[in-house]
Amino acid sequence: MGKGFFISKAIGVVGIVLGAGAVATIIALSVVYSQEKAKNVEVSPTGNPTTTTTTGVPATTPPSNEPWHKYRLPDSLLPVSYEVSLWPRLVKNAEGLYIFTGSSDVTFRCVKETDLILIHSNKLNLTSDGGYLATLSVLDGSKPPAISESWLEVRTQYLVVKLKENLKAGQSYVLRTVFTGELADDLGGFYRSVYIEDGVEKVVATTQMQPTDARKAFPCFDEPAMKAIFHITVTHPRGTVALSNGKDIETVNTTEGTVEVTRTKFAPTPKMSTYLLAFIVSDYISIDKMEGDVSIRIFARRKAIEAGQGEYALNVTGPILRFFETYYNASYPLPKSDQIALPDFNAGAMENWGLITYRETALLYDPDVSSNGNKERIATIIAHELAHMWFGNLVTLKWWNDLWLNEGFASYVEYLGADDAEPEWGIKDLIVLGDIHRVFAVDALASSHPLSSKEDEIQRPEQISELFDAISYSKGASVLRMLSNFLSEEVFVMGLSTYLNQFAFNNTVYTDLWDHLQMAVEKTGTSLPARVHDIMNRWVLQMGFPVVSIDTATGTVTQQHFLLDPDSVVNRPSEFEYVWFVPITWQKNSVSGQDFWLLKKTDTNMDMKVTVDQWLLANLNVSGFYRVKYDIANYNKLLKQLTTAHEVIPVINRAQLIDDAFNLARAKHVPTTLALDMTRYLNKEREYMPWESALDNLDFFYLMFDRSEIYGLLQTYIRRQVEPLFDYYKAETADWTKVPDRHTDQYNQVNALSKACSTGVPACTELIQAWYSSWMADPQNNPIHPNLRSVVYCSAIGAGGVVEWDFGWRMFKNASIAIEADKLRAALACASQPWLLNRYLEYTLNANLIRKQDATSTIVYIASNVVGQPLAWDFMRANWAYIFNSYGGGSFSFSNLINGVTKRFSTEFDLKQLQQFKVDNAGVGFGSGTLAVEQSIERTQANIKWLKDNRDNVQNWLKEFSP
Ligand SMILES: *[C@@H]1O[C@H](CO)[C@@H](O)[C@H](O)[C@H]1NC(C)=O
Ligand SMILES: *[C@@H]1O[C@H](CO)[C@@H](O)[C@H](O)[C@H]1NC(C)=O
Ligand SMILES: *[C@@H]1O[C@H](CO)[C@@H](O)[C@H](O)[C@H]1NC(C)=O
Ligand SMILES: *[C@@H]1O[C@H](CO)[C@@H](O)[C@H](O)[C@H]1NC(C)=O
Ligand SMILES: [Zn+2]
């Protein structure tokens, strides 16, 4: 799946509205934290969890040791092929339900004698035939064993068929089921998505199977290793189009009873996993193009296609597909690649083989409305999903415990694919901000977890879903990038290609990839200090990552497990005792040297010693997944280099020096003032990455100080640093009339405007107000460039009053494109008058004004505003029972809400209020926010401690540098 669904990367990259980066970190923290809690489930000898969890998952004590009480299929039967027919109804039936009907004939081979057929089936009403829920026949036409009993196991999601005699090993059988299911709006299995076009409500029937919802569409052996060939037929209303993984090979108009329908039959799929199936019925239209002999089509709502919003996706899909064919040295395995945009979609995108589904914002591009960040997101998500067509779809991990390899890999090579489509963007570097920095924050907690899980620890569908987190995606991507870097890309792709060829249409475990990379290492005579397995196991089986401390006076190099809270206790033992094999790249002044490997806790390397006029820089371009700490003398020389000629230090490392320093300071490895010192050269910095890194880290300072006297000093300091950047862009853009050429300059222009306006640079505020006023004067013609809209809307509404706010609200309600509405909804939270924010808070609980799915994020936006924070807190406290009872259900919203509203808490008084809130609402409960309450209390205590330790230092430092 695309990673967009657990945190929108676009938010992290654009990162402008009120420190959205900090919100993302907090969300990431809470996701991992709750996952940890959920994993604290004891596993009984039968492999079944025996205790309840705190995340609301019911206790699942197995009633017995019967096979149908276990979550994994037995190994007695293997599916070969399915004939599936489905008929979704796009209008309600007499009972007011949207339903689908269907039938499935699965041919399977018996490999071990058994009198039991277990096949997944969830939420389907099976039609009984002769008293049983399925019919069995033998493929060769001989007489099948008789069925003795059949029933549905709801908890383990099986159809159970018991036989009077055994099935014979080597024999093939056919099991037929006929069923009815609900085409619900639950975003899982076969579901419906609804939108309005020209005042008419339209229904799309579509699917999301990953990880365990194919069983909600038809009975199937729903595990990734149970690959089979699928023959799919879809019956659909006349005038609609049906799509599936294969090409349509036959379309006929016919009738079902009295209903006129069209029936579309699809070419059989290759041998594939159930979670990659898709079928969609809609009245969409498409644009298409041939790339070699592969047909590429982009499908979307008629209006969106007619407006040309599919064109960008069509432009980049072909080249990215070609890129991956070359990269993998394997041709695209299918004759077509369809991409389709859906109005309601849970993930960012889903890599169904041959029919990829996307959120509208992840596929549709409109140059008049979309920013460069929106465009980047489209290119990278397309690349991510296309990368899966081979890695994941052609070769599939055997079980979900290895999900990190599938998602980590796609999250790494998405940058390579997007870079090929948009070589000017320099996007490969952005993995450092987008994935590495982000996951460093999560993986530095004692509650983190290793990339790899044991197969028997991942059983229940909820446990599988929990694996789709920042560790799997972003840490997976980071360590694979490190691996490709130390092997060299040539060796990496050599191993990759033999792996894909050997296991095509088959399944693997992650060590199979290591085997093939090791073969490539040996074939090319690449020198490594240990086997690929031995190096990588330390990164994959241990949680966390090291901080490497280098003493440039002695050449001593030491590694230590990096923990953001130095007092936290690690309860998870590691067979490697938290020692990693660390590839160390380095340069002295402008000369880079021979890499070396740190293989034990402490080592000495004479290359790490410097002379008086030299400085040392390690982990060039952050190609390794670790932080670096130096001795003070070396820090001072690096600081001097930054203030004299910062370009000598590679741009990624400038970002990294800042991020390392701030995090090392949080962990008490270095003084906080050293981190602040790293920002002093920023008045000369023009590059995006160091600025973004600094602003992300300074967000925390704003949260801690924006209600205190230190705020004024901080504002003065940042204003002085950002003013030159603001002037630079003013010149670069010919007084704000041109768009900067470079992609990253476009991002940094946003940073310059955002910070200059928020710290009160008069020219900035005037500029933005003029733009906004001219839009207000002529609402049909928005003069604000799409790149700048979020920041301009926010600053103008923040500086304005009710007139500006009401105009923004009207434009929000009128917006016809989700991308634009989202920008306005966030900006409306930037108001500075309390009554406007209070009124906006009231709107959030009126579903006619703010859609339910947006309510909690809107409250969090308001809380991110220092004026709105206490209002949002009061509002949440006063309305908790109502919010809890009417907005339950959404899995993340309560924890986002509580974490978001309390993230500034840093005083004893805040802490008391929070504890009181917990007591007062114990009767109502906190649902999925239960852990967030605990986390907020912990975080508040940590903030109180941090302020106590740092307030005076920071104040003195700021007084010195912003007099
Ligand atoms: C399935 O059967 C149950 C119980 O009879 C019924 O309530 C439900 O509506 C049925 N679902 C569908 C989709 O027909
Ligand atoms: C089926 O009917 C639709 C709508 O009535 C029509 O547009 C289409 O051409 C017909 N298709 C075939 C294969 O006859
Ligand atoms: C798609 O490519 C065509 C041809 O190169 C180009 O003219 C057009 O501007 C591109 N469209 C977008 C949205 O990038
Ligand atoms: C799939 O891989 C397994 C394990 O390597 C191997 O035993 C099996 O023969 C392969 N199956 C096919 C069809 O290639
Ligand atoms: Zn993915």
PDB file of N, CA, C and O in Angstrom, residues 9 25 70 77 108 177 251-252 352 359 363 386 413 431 436 493 501 518 549 551 558 669 702 720 944:
ATOM      1  N   LYS A   9       2.569  12.139   3.711  1.00  0.00           N
ATOM      2  CA  LYS A   9       3.915  12.652   3.556  1.00  0.00           C
ATOM      3  C   LYS A   9       3.876  14.087   3.075  1.00  0.00           C
ATOM      4  O   LYS A   9       4.735  14.891   3.428  1.00  0.00           O
ATOM      5  N   THR A  25       5.140  13.924  13.815  1.00  0.00           N
ATOM      6  CA  THR A  25       5.990  13.134  14.697  1.00  0.00           C
ATOM      7  C   THR A  25       5.159  12.543  15.824  1.00  0.00           C
ATOM      8  O   THR A  25       5.271  11.384  16.166  1.00  0.00           O
ATOM      9  N   LYS A  70      -7.876 -21.747  14.841  1.00  0.00           N
ATOM     10  CA  LYS A  70      -6.573 -21.123  14.618  1.00  0.00           C
ATOM     11  C   LYS A  70      -6.670 -20.139  13.454  1.00  0.00           C
ATOM     12  O   LYS A  70      -7.460 -20.352  12.538  1.00  0.00           O
ATOM     13  N   LEU A  77      -4.330 -28.291   1.846  1.00  0.00           N
ATOM     14  CA  LEU A  77      -4.957 -27.976   0.555  1.00  0.00           C
ATOM     15  C   LEU A  77      -4.270 -26.775  -0.086  1.00  0.00           C
ATOM     16  O   LEU A  77      -3.908 -25.821   0.610  1.00  0.00           O
ATOM     17  N   PHE A 108      -8.876 -26.830  -6.083  1.00  0.00           N
ATOM     18  CA  PHE A 108      -7.704 -26.937  -5.207  1.00  0.00           C
ATOM     19  C   PHE A 108      -7.176 -28.364  -5.224  1.00  0.00           C
ATOM     20  O   PHE A 108      -7.888 -29.315  -5.566  1.00  0.00           O
ATOM     21  N   THR A 177     -19.320 -22.096  -4.045  1.00  0.00           N
ATOM     22  CA  THR A 177     -20.121 -21.335  -3.081  1.00  0.00           C
ATOM     23  C   THR A 177     -20.926 -20.286  -3.837  1.00  0.00           C
ATOM     24  O   THR A 177     -20.494 -19.784  -4.878  1.00  0.00           O
ATOM     25  N   THR A 251     -17.367  -8.717 -23.603  1.00  0.00           N
ATOM     26  CA  THR A 251     -18.410  -7.891 -22.984  1.00  0.00           C
ATOM     27  C   THR A 251     -19.705  -8.156 -23.718  1.00  0.00           C
ATOM     28  O   THR A 251     -19.762  -8.002 -24.938  1.00  0.00           O
ATOM     29  N   VAL A 252     -20.730  -8.601 -22.995  1.00  0.00           N
ATOM     30  CA  VAL A 252     -22.012  -8.865 -23.654  1.00  0.00           C
ATOM     31  C   VAL A 252     -23.136  -8.168 -22.911  1.00  0.00           C
ATOM     32  O   VAL A 252     -23.094  -8.036 -21.693  1.00  0.00           O
ATOM     33  N   ASN A 352      -2.806  -3.220  -6.445  1.00  0.00           N
ATOM     34  CA  ASN A 352      -3.455  -4.351  -7.112  1.00  0.00           C
ATOM     35  C   ASN A 352      -2.798  -4.576  -8.467  1.00  0.00           C
ATOM     36  O   ASN A 352      -2.585  -3.627  -9.221  1.00  0.00           O
ATOM     37  N   ARG A 359      -6.175   7.300  -3.915  1.00  0.00           N
ATOM     38  CA  ARG A 359      -6.953   8.446  -3.482  1.00  0.00           C
ATOM     39  C   ARG A 359      -6.923   9.475  -4.596  1.00  0.00           C
ATOM     40  O   ARG A 359      -5.906   9.579  -5.283  1.00  0.00           O
ATOM     41  N   LEU A 363      -3.457  10.932  -7.298  1.00  0.00           N
ATOM     42  CA  LEU A 363      -3.348  10.645  -8.731  1.00  0.00           C
ATOM     43  C   LEU A 363      -3.687  11.844  -9.613  1.00  0.00           C
ATOM     44  O   LEU A 363      -3.115  12.001 -10.685  1.00  0.00           O
ATOM     45  N   LEU A 386       4.067   1.149  -8.691  1.00  0.00           N
ATOM     46  CA  LEU A 386       4.612   0.411  -9.840  1.00  0.00           C
ATOM     47  C   LEU A 386       5.782  -0.469  -9.412  1.00  0.00           C
ATOM     48  O   LEU A 386       5.970  -1.569  -9.930  1.00  0.00           O
ATOM     49  N   VAL A 413      12.658   2.564  -3.380  1.00  0.00           N
ATOM     50  CA  VAL A 413      12.813   2.749  -4.823  1.00  0.00           C
ATOM     51  C   VAL A 413      11.792   3.723  -5.421  1.00  0.00           C
ATOM     52  O   VAL A 413      11.945   4.143  -6.551  1.00  0.00           O
ATOM     53  N   ILE A 431      14.612  11.758   0.646  1.00  0.00           N
ATOM     54  CA  ILE A 431      14.339  10.606   1.518  1.00  0.00           C
ATOM     55  C   ILE A 431      14.882  10.876   2.923  1.00  0.00           C
ATOM     56  O   ILE A 431      14.360  10.371   3.911  1.00  0.00           O
ATOM     57  N   ILE A 436      14.015   9.228   6.667  1.00  0.00           N
ATOM     58  CA  ILE A 436      15.040   8.941   7.684  1.00  0.00           C
ATOM     59  C   ILE A 436      14.838   9.791   8.938  1.00  0.00           C
ATOM     60  O   ILE A 436      14.718   9.257  10.043  1.00  0.00           O
ATOM     61  N   VAL A 493      21.405  -4.259  -7.536  1.00  0.00           N
ATOM     62  CA  VAL A 493      20.416  -4.637  -8.556  1.00  0.00           C
ATOM     63  C   VAL A 493      20.742  -5.985  -9.192  1.00  0.00           C
ATOM     64  O   VAL A 493      19.838  -6.689  -9.642  1.00  0.00           O
ATOM     65  N   ASN A 501      13.944 -13.148 -10.625  1.00  0.00           N
ATOM     66  CA  ASN A 501      13.794 -14.174 -11.645  1.00  0.00           C
ATOM     67  C   ASN A 501      13.609 -15.561 -11.043  1.00  0.00           C
ATOM     68  O   ASN A 501      12.787 -16.335 -11.494  1.00  0.00           O
ATOM     69  N   GLN A 518      24.123 -11.785  -1.475  1.00  0.00           N
ATOM     70  CA  GLN A 518      25.418 -12.377  -1.127  1.00  0.00           C
ATOM     71  C   GLN A 518      26.045 -13.025  -2.367  1.00  0.00           C
ATOM     72  O   GLN A 518      27.254 -12.917  -2.602  1.00  0.00           O
ATOM     73  N   SER A 549      29.860   7.904  18.240  1.00  0.00           N
ATOM     74  CA  SER A 549      30.619   9.028  18.792  1.00  0.00           C
ATOM     75  C   SER A 549      32.050   8.946  18.308  1.00  0.00           C
ATOM     76  O   SER A 549      32.693   7.904  18.445  1.00  0.00           O
ATOM     77  N   ASP A 551      35.820  10.628  18.489  1.00  0.00           N
ATOM     78  CA  ASP A 551      36.743  11.535  19.163  1.00  0.00           C
ATOM     79  C   ASP A 551      37.891  11.817  18.197  1.00  0.00           C
ATOM     80  O   ASP A 551      38.753  10.959  17.965  1.00  0.00           O
ATOM     81  N   THR A 558      32.966   5.027  18.964  1.00  0.00           N
ATOM     82  CA  THR A 558      32.151   4.222  19.877  1.00  0.00           C
ATOM     83  C   THR A 558      30.707   4.265  19.400  1.00  0.00           C
ATOM     84  O   THR A 558      30.247   5.302  18.937  1.00  0.00           O
ATOM     85  N   HIS A 669      23.142  14.219  25.152  1.00  0.00           N
ATOM     86  CA  HIS A 669      24.506  13.909  24.719  1.00  0.00           C
ATOM     87  C   HIS A 669      25.317  15.177  24.520  1.00  0.00           C
ATOM     88  O   HIS A 669      26.532  15.162  24.639  1.00  0.00           O
ATOM     89  N   TYR A 702       9.155  26.358  19.796  1.00  0.00           N
ATOM     90  CA  TYR A 702       7.963  27.197  19.752  1.00  0.00           C
ATOM     91  C   TYR A 702       6.879  26.653  20.675  1.00  0.00           C
ATOM     92  O   TYR A 702       6.237  27.402  21.415  1.00  0.00           O
ATOM     93  N   ARG A 720      15.611  37.485  12.349  1.00  0.00           N
ATOM     94  CA  ARG A 720      16.903  37.913  11.806  1.00  0.00           C
ATOM     95  C   ARG A 720      17.508  36.844  10.899  1.00  0.00           C
ATOM     96  O   ARG A 720      18.160  37.157   9.910  1.00  0.00           O
ATOM     97  N   ILE A 944       7.961  19.288  31.183  1.00  0.00           N
ATOM     98  CA  ILE A 944       8.234  20.049  32.405  1.00  0.00           C
ATOM     99  C   ILE A 944       9.715  19.903  32.756  1.00  0.00           C
ATOM    100  O   ILE A 944      10.411  20.882  33.060  1.00  0.00           O
TER     101      ILE A 944
END
